[in-house]
Structures are given as C-alpha cells and as structure tokens.
PDB file of C-alpha atoms in Angstrom:
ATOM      1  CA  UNK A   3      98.278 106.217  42.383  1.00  0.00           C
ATOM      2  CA  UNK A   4      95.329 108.822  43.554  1.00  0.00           C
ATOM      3  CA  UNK A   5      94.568 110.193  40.412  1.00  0.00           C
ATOM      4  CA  UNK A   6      91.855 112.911  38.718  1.00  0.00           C
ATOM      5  CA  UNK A   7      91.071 112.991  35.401  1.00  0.00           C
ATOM      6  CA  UNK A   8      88.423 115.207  33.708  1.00  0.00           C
ATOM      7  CA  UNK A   9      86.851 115.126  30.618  1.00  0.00           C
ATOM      8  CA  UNK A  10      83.719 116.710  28.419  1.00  0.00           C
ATOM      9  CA  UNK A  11      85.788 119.908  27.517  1.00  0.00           C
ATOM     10  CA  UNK A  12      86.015 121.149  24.533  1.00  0.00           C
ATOM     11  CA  UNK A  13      83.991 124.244  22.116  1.00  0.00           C
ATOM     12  CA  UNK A  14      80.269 125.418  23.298  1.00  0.00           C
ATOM     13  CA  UNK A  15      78.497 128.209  21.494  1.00  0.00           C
ATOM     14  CA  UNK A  16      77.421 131.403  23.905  1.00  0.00           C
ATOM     15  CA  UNK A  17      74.244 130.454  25.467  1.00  0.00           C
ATOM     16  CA  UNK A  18      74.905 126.263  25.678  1.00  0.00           C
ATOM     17  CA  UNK A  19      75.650 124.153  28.128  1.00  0.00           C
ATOM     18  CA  UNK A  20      78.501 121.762  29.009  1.00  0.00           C
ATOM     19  CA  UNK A  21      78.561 118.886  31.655  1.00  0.00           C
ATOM     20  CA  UNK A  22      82.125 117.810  32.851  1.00  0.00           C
ATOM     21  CA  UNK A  23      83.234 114.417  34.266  1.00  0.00           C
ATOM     22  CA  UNK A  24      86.018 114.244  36.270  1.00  0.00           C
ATOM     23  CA  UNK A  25      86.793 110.322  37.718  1.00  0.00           C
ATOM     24  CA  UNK A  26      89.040 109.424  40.208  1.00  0.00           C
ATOM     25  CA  UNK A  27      91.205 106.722  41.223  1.00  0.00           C
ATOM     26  CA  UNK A  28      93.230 105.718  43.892  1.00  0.00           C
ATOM     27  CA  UNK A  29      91.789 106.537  46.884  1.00  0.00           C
ATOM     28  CA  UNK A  30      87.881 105.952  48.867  1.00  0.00           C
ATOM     29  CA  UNK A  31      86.451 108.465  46.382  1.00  0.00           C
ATOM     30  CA  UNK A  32      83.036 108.344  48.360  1.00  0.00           C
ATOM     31  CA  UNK A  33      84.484 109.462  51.807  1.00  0.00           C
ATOM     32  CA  UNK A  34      85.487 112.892  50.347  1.00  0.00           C
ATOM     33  CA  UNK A  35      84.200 115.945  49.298  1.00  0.00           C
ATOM     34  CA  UNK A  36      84.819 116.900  45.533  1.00  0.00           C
ATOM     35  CA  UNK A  37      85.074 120.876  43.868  1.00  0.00           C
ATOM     36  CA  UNK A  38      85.493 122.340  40.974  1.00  0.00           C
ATOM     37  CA  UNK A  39      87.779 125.141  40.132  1.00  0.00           C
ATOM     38  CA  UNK A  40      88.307 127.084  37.043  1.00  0.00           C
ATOM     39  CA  UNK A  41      91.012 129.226  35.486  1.00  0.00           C
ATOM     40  CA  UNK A  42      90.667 131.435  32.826  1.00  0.00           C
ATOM     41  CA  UNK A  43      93.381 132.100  30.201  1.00  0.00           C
ATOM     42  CA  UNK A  44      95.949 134.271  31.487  1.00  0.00           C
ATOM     43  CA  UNK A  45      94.111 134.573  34.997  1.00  0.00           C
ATOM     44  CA  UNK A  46      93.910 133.285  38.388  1.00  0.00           C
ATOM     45  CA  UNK A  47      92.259 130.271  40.272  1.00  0.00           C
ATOM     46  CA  UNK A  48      88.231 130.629  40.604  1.00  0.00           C
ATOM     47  CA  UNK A  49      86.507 127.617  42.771  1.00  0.00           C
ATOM     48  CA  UNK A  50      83.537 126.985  41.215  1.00  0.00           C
ATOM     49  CA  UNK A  51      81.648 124.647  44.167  1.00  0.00           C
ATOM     50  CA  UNK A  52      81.210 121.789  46.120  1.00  0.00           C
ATOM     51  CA  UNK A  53      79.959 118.429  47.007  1.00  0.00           C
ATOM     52  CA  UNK A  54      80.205 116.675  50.115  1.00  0.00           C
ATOM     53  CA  UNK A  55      79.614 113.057  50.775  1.00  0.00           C
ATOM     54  CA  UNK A  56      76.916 111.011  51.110  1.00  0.00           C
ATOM     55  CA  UNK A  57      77.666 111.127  54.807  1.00  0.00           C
ATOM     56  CA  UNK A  58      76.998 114.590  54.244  1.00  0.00           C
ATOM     57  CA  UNK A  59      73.569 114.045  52.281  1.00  0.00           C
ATOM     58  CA  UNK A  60      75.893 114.999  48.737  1.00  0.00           C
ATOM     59  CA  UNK A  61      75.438 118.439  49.618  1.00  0.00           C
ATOM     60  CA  UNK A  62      76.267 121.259  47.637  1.00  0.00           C
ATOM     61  CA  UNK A  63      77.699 124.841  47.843  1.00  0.00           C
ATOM     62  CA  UNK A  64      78.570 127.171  45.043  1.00  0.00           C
ATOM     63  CA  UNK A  65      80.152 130.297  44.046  1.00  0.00           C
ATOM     64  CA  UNK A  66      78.234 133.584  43.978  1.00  0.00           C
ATOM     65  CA  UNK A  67      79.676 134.178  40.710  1.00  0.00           C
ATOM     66  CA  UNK A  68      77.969 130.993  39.210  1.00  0.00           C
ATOM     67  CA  UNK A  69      75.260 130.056  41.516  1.00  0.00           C
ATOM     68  CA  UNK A  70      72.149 129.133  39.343  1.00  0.00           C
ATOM     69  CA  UNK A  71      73.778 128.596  36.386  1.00  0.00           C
ATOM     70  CA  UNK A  72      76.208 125.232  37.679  1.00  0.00           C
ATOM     71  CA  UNK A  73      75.189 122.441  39.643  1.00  0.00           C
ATOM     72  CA  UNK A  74      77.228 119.189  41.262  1.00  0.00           C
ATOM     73  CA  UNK A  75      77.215 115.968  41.513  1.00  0.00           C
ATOM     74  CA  UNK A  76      78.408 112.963  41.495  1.00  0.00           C
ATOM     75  CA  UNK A  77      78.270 109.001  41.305  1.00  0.00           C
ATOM     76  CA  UNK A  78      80.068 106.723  43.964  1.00  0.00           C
ATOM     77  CA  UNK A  79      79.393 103.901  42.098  1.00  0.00           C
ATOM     78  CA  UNK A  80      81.947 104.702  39.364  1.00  0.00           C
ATOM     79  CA  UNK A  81      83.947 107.446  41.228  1.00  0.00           C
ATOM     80  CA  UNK A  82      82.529 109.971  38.921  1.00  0.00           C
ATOM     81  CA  UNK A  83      82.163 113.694  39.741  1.00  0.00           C
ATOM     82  CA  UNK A  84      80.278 115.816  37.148  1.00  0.00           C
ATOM     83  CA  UNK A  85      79.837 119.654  36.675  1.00  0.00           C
ATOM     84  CA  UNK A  86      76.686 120.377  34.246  1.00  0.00           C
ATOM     85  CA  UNK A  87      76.952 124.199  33.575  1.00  0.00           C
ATOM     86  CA  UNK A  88      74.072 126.096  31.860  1.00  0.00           C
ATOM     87  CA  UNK A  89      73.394 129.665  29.644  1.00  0.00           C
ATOM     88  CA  UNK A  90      77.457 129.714  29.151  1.00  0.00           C
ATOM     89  CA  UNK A  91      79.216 132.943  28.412  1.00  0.00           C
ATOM     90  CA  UNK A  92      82.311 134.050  26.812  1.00  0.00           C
ATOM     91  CA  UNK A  93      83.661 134.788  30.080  1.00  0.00           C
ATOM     92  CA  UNK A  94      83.050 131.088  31.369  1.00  0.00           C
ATOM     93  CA  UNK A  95      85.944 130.195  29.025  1.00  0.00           C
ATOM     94  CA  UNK A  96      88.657 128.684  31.089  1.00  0.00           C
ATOM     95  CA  UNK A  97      90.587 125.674  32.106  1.00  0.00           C
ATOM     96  CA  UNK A  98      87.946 123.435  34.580  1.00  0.00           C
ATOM     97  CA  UNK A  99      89.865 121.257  37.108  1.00  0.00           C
ATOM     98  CA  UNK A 100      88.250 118.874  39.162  1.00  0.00           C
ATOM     99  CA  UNK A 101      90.123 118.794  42.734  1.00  0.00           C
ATOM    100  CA  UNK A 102      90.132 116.800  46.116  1.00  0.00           C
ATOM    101  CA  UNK A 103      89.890 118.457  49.559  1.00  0.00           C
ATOM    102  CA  UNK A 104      92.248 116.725  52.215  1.00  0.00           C
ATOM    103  CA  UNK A 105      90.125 116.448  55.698  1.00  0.00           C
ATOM    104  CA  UNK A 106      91.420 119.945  56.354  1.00  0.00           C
ATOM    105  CA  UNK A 107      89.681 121.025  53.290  1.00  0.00           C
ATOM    106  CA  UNK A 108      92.171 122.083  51.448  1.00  0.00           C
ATOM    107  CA  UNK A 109      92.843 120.976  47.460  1.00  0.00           C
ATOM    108  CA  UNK A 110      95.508 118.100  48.155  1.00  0.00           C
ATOM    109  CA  UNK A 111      94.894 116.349  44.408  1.00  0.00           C
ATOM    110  CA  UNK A 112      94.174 118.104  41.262  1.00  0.00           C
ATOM    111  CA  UNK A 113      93.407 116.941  37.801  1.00  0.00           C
ATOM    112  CA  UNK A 114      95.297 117.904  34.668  1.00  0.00           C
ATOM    113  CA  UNK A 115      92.029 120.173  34.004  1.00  0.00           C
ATOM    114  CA  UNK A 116      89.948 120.253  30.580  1.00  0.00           C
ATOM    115  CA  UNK A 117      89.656 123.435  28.389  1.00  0.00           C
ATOM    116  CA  UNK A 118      86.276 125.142  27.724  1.00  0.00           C
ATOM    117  CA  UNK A 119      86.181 127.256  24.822  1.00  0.00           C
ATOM    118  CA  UNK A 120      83.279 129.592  24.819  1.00  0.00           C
ATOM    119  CA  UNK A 121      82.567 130.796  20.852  1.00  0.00           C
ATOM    120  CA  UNK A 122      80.134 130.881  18.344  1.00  0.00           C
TER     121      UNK A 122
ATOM    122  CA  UNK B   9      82.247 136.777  50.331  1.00  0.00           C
ATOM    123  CA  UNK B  10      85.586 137.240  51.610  1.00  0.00           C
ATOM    124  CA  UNK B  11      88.360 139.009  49.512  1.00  0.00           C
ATOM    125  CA  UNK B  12      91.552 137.776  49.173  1.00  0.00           C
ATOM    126  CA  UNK B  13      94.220 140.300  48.751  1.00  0.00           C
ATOM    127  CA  UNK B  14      97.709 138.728  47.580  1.00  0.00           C
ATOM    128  CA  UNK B  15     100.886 141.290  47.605  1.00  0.00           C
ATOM    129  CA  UNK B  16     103.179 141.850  45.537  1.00  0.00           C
ATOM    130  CA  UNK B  17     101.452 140.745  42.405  1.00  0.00           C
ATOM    131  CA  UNK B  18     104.670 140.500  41.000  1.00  0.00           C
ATOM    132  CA  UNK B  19     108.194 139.860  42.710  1.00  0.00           C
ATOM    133  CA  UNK B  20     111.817 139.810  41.239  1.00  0.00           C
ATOM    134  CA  UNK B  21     114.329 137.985  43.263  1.00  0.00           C
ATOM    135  CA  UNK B  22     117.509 135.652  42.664  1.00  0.00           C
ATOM    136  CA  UNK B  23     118.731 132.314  43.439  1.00  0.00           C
ATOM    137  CA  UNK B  24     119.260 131.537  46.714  1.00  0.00           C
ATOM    138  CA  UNK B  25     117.412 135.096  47.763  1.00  0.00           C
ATOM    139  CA  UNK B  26     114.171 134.812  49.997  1.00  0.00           C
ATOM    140  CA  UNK B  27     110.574 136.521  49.210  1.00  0.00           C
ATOM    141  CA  UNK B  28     107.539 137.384  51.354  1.00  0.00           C
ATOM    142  CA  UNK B  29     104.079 137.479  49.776  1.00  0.00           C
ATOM    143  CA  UNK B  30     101.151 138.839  51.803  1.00  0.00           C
ATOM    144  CA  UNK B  31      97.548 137.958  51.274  1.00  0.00           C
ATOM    145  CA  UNK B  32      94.855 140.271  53.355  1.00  0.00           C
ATOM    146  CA  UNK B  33      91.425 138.889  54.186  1.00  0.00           C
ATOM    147  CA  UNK B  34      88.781 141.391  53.920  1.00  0.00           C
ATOM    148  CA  UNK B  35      87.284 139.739  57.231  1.00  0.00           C
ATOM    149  CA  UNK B  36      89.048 137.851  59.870  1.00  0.00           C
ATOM    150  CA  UNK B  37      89.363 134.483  59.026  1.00  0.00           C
ATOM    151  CA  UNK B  38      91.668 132.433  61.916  1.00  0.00           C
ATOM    152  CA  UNK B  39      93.933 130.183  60.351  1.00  0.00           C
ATOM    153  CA  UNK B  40      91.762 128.837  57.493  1.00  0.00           C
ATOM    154  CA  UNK B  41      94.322 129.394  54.923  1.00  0.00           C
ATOM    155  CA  UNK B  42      96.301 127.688  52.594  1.00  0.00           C
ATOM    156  CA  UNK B  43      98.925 128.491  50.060  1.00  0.00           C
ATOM    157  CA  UNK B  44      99.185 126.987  46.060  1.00  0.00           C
ATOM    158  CA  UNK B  45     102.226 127.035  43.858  1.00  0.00           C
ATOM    159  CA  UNK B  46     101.123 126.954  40.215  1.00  0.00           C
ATOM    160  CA  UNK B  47     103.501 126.295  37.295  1.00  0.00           C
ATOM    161  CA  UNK B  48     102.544 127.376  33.799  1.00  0.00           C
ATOM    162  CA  UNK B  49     100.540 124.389  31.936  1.00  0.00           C
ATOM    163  CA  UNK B  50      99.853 122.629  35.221  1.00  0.00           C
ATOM    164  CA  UNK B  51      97.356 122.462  37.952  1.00  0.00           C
ATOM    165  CA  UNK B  52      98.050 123.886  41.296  1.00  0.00           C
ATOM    166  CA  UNK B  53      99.850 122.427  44.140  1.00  0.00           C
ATOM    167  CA  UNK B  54      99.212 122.469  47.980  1.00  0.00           C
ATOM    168  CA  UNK B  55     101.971 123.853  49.681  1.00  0.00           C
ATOM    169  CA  UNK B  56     101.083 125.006  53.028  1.00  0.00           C
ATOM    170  CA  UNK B  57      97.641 124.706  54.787  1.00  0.00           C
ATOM    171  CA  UNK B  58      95.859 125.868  58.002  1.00  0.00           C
ATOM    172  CA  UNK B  59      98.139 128.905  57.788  1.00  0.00           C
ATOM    173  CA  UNK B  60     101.149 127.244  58.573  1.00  0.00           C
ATOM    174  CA  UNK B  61     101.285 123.753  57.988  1.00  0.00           C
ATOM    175  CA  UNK B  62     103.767 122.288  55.996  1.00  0.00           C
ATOM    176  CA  UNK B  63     101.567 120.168  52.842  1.00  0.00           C
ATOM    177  CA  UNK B  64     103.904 116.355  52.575  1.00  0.00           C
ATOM    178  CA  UNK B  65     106.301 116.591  50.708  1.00  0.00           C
ATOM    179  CA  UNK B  66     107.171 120.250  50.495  1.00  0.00           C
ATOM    180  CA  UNK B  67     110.598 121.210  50.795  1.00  0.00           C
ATOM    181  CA  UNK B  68     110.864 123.086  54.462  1.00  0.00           C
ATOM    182  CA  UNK B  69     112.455 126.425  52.425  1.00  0.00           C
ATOM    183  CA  UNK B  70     108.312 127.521  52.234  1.00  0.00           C
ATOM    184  CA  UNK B  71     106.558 128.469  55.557  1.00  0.00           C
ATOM    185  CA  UNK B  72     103.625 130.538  56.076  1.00  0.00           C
ATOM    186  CA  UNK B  73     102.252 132.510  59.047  1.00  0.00           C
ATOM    187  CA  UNK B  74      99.547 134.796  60.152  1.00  0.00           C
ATOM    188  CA  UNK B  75      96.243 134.739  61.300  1.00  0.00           C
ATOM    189  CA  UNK B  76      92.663 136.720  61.214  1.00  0.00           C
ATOM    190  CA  UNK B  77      93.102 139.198  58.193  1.00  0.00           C
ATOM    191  CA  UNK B  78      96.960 139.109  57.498  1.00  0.00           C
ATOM    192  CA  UNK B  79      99.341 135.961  56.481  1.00  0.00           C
ATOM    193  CA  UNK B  80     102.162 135.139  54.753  1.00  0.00           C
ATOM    194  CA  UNK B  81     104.177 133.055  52.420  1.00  0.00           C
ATOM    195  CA  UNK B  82     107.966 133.328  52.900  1.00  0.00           C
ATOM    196  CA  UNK B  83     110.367 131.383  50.443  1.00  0.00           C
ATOM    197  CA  UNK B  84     114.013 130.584  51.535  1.00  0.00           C
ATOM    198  CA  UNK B  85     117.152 129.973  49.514  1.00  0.00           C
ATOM    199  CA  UNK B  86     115.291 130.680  46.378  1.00  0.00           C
ATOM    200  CA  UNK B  87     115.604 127.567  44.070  1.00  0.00           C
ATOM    201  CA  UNK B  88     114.683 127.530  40.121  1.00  0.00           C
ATOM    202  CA  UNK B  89     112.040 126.137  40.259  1.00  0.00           C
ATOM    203  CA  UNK B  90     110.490 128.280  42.881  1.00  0.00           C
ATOM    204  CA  UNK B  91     110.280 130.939  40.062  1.00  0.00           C
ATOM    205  CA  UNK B  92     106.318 130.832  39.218  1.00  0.00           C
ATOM    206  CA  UNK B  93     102.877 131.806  40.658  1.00  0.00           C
ATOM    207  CA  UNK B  94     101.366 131.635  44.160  1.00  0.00           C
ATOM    208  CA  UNK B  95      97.777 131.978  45.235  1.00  0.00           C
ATOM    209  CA  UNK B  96      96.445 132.193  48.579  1.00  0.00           C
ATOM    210  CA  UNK B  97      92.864 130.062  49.645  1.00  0.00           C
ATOM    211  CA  UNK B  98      90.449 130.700  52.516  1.00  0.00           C
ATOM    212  CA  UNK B  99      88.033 127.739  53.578  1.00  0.00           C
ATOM    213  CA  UNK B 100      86.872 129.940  56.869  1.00  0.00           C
ATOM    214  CA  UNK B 101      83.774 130.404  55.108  1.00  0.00           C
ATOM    215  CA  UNK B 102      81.562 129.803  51.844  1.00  0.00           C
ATOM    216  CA  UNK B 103      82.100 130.858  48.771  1.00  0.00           C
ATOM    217  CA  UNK B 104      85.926 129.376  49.295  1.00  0.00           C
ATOM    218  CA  UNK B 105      87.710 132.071  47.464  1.00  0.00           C
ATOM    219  CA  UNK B 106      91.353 132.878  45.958  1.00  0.00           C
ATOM    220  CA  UNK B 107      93.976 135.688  46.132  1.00  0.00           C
ATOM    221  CA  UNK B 108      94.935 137.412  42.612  1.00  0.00           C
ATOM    222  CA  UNK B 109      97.958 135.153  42.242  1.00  0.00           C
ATOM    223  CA  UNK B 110     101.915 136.588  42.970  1.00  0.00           C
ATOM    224  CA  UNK B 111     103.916 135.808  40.409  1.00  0.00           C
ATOM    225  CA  UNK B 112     108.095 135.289  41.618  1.00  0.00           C
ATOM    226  CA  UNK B 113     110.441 136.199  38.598  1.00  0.00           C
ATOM    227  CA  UNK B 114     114.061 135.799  38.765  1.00  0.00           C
ATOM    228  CA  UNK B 115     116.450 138.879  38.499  1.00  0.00           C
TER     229      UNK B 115
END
C-alpha cells in the first residue's frame, strides 16, 4: 500500500523551530519528487516547497511566503522526507502534510498530516 | 506568483443537482491545473489533473475544462458525499499555488 506518514508535530513556542519527518512506503520513494503543504485551521491548502530527486541533484523550490525560513530534504536510504522550519510564528500554525507528485506533478498521495501548534 | 481565483466560495445545491466552480489564473497558465476534493479531518484528494484529466479512480460525474486564465470544475448528479470543499492547483510555474477553496453545501 503507497503510504505517507508524518511525524515531529506537535507545540513550539513563537520564535522556535520544528523539523518534520514524513516516510513513505509503498512505492520507489527515490524516483519522485516530495512537497510539503500546509493548512491552517479553518483555512485553505498552502504548498510549502519542493524536492526533486537525486536525478534531479535533490533540488529545491519554495514558497515566497516561507522562503528563508524552511528548507527540504530528504534521505533515500530510509524513504524519509524532512521539513526543518525556523523563527516560527503564530501564523505558521497549521496542519503540515507531506504529499507525492504523480509524473504530471500533481499531489496523487497525501499523508494524514501532523498538527503544529504555534504558542508560548 | 500566480493567483488562483476559485468561484463561488460557497455553493448550495441538492442531490442529484450539478455545480460549476471557476478558478481564474491571474496569468495564463495552459492546462497546468488540477482540481482537489477535501473532506473535513482529511487530507486532500486528486480529482482531476492537467485541466481535464480524469485522476483513477474518480467517479466520471467530475470533469474539468478550460485553459490559459479560466477553468472549471463541473459536478454531475450531485451525490452525498460530493458535499465538501474544492481547491484548484497550478504547477505552470513556481511557487505552485492554490485557489481559496469552494465549499458545496446541500440545500
């Protein structure tokens, strides 16, 4: 079964930082790119970034929103995917999901998502 | 970036009825566009991608259309558990970026 799962979420005081793991299962995790996407409470869907694949030099783009602050990566080895996010706000409180583009780039598998609480 | 503009935000219809949600691109954007359905408590799910392409396993009541700046989501034969949200996605360019969302309620 292609599965997602993410973990590392949980309560971070304004100003910390927080580093995600999402790992996968199921399918060639290392021929794919990996994102991140967000949700606040009560709001919509916000990607977060990207990494592609090694055949793609693990490569990374980001959202305007949180470029400088996030960064991307991941480890083929153990089908890992992380998201280390830095200098976190209240806004940055939100459901983080860890998803799979298809080859047409589009999110085909989704985790369950881990919550982010952003309080001091 | 490029701004996603979704249409209705919100929608009544009933059972068996049929809805149209828009989403605008603020730039033209081909047919790099795909359509979520999003139930409360649980994580997205591809419907439709490349504008119009039916995701596996999606029941042939959803289609989409459009291309450049204006596209569509049209739901059939409204079933029960078509009653939730619906975001729009463009991957024409980066940042990838969502529409607000269109939430379907029944009447």
């Amino acid at each position: 079964e292609v599965q997602l799962v993410e973990s590392g979420g949980g309560l971070v005081q304004p100003g910390g930082s927080l580093r995600l793991s999402c790992a996968a299962s199921g399918f060639t995790f290392s021929d794919y790119y990996m994102d991140w996407v967000r949700q606040a409470p009560g709001k919509g869907l916000e990607w977060l970034g990207r990494v592609r694949n090694k055949a793609n030099a693990y490569t990374t783009e980001y959202a305007t929103s949180v470029k400088g602050r996030i960064s991307i990566s991941r480890d083929d080895s153990h089908n890992l995917l992380f998201l280390q996010m830095n200098s976190l706000k209240i806004d940055d409180a939100a459901v983080y999901y860890c998803t799979r583009p298809n080859n047409n780039y589009y999110m085909d598998i989704w985790g369950k998502g881990t919550t982010v609480t952003v309080s001091s | 970036d490029i701004q996603l503009t979704q249409s209705p935000s919100f929608l009544s219809e009933s059972i068996g009825g049929r809805v149209t949600i828009t989403c605008r691109a603020s730039q033209g954007i081909s047919t790099h566009l795909g359509w979520y359905q999003q139930k409360p408590g649980k994580a997205p799910k591809l419907l439709i991608y490349a504008a119009s392409t039916l995701q596996a396993g999606v029941p042939s009541r959803f289609s989409g259309s459009g291309s450049g700046t204006e596209f569509t989501l049209t739901i059939n034969r409204l079933q029960p558990e078509d009653f939730t949200t619906y975001y729009c996605q463009q991957r024409s360019s980066y940042p990838v970026t969502f529409g607000g969302g269109t939430k379907v309620e029944m009447k």
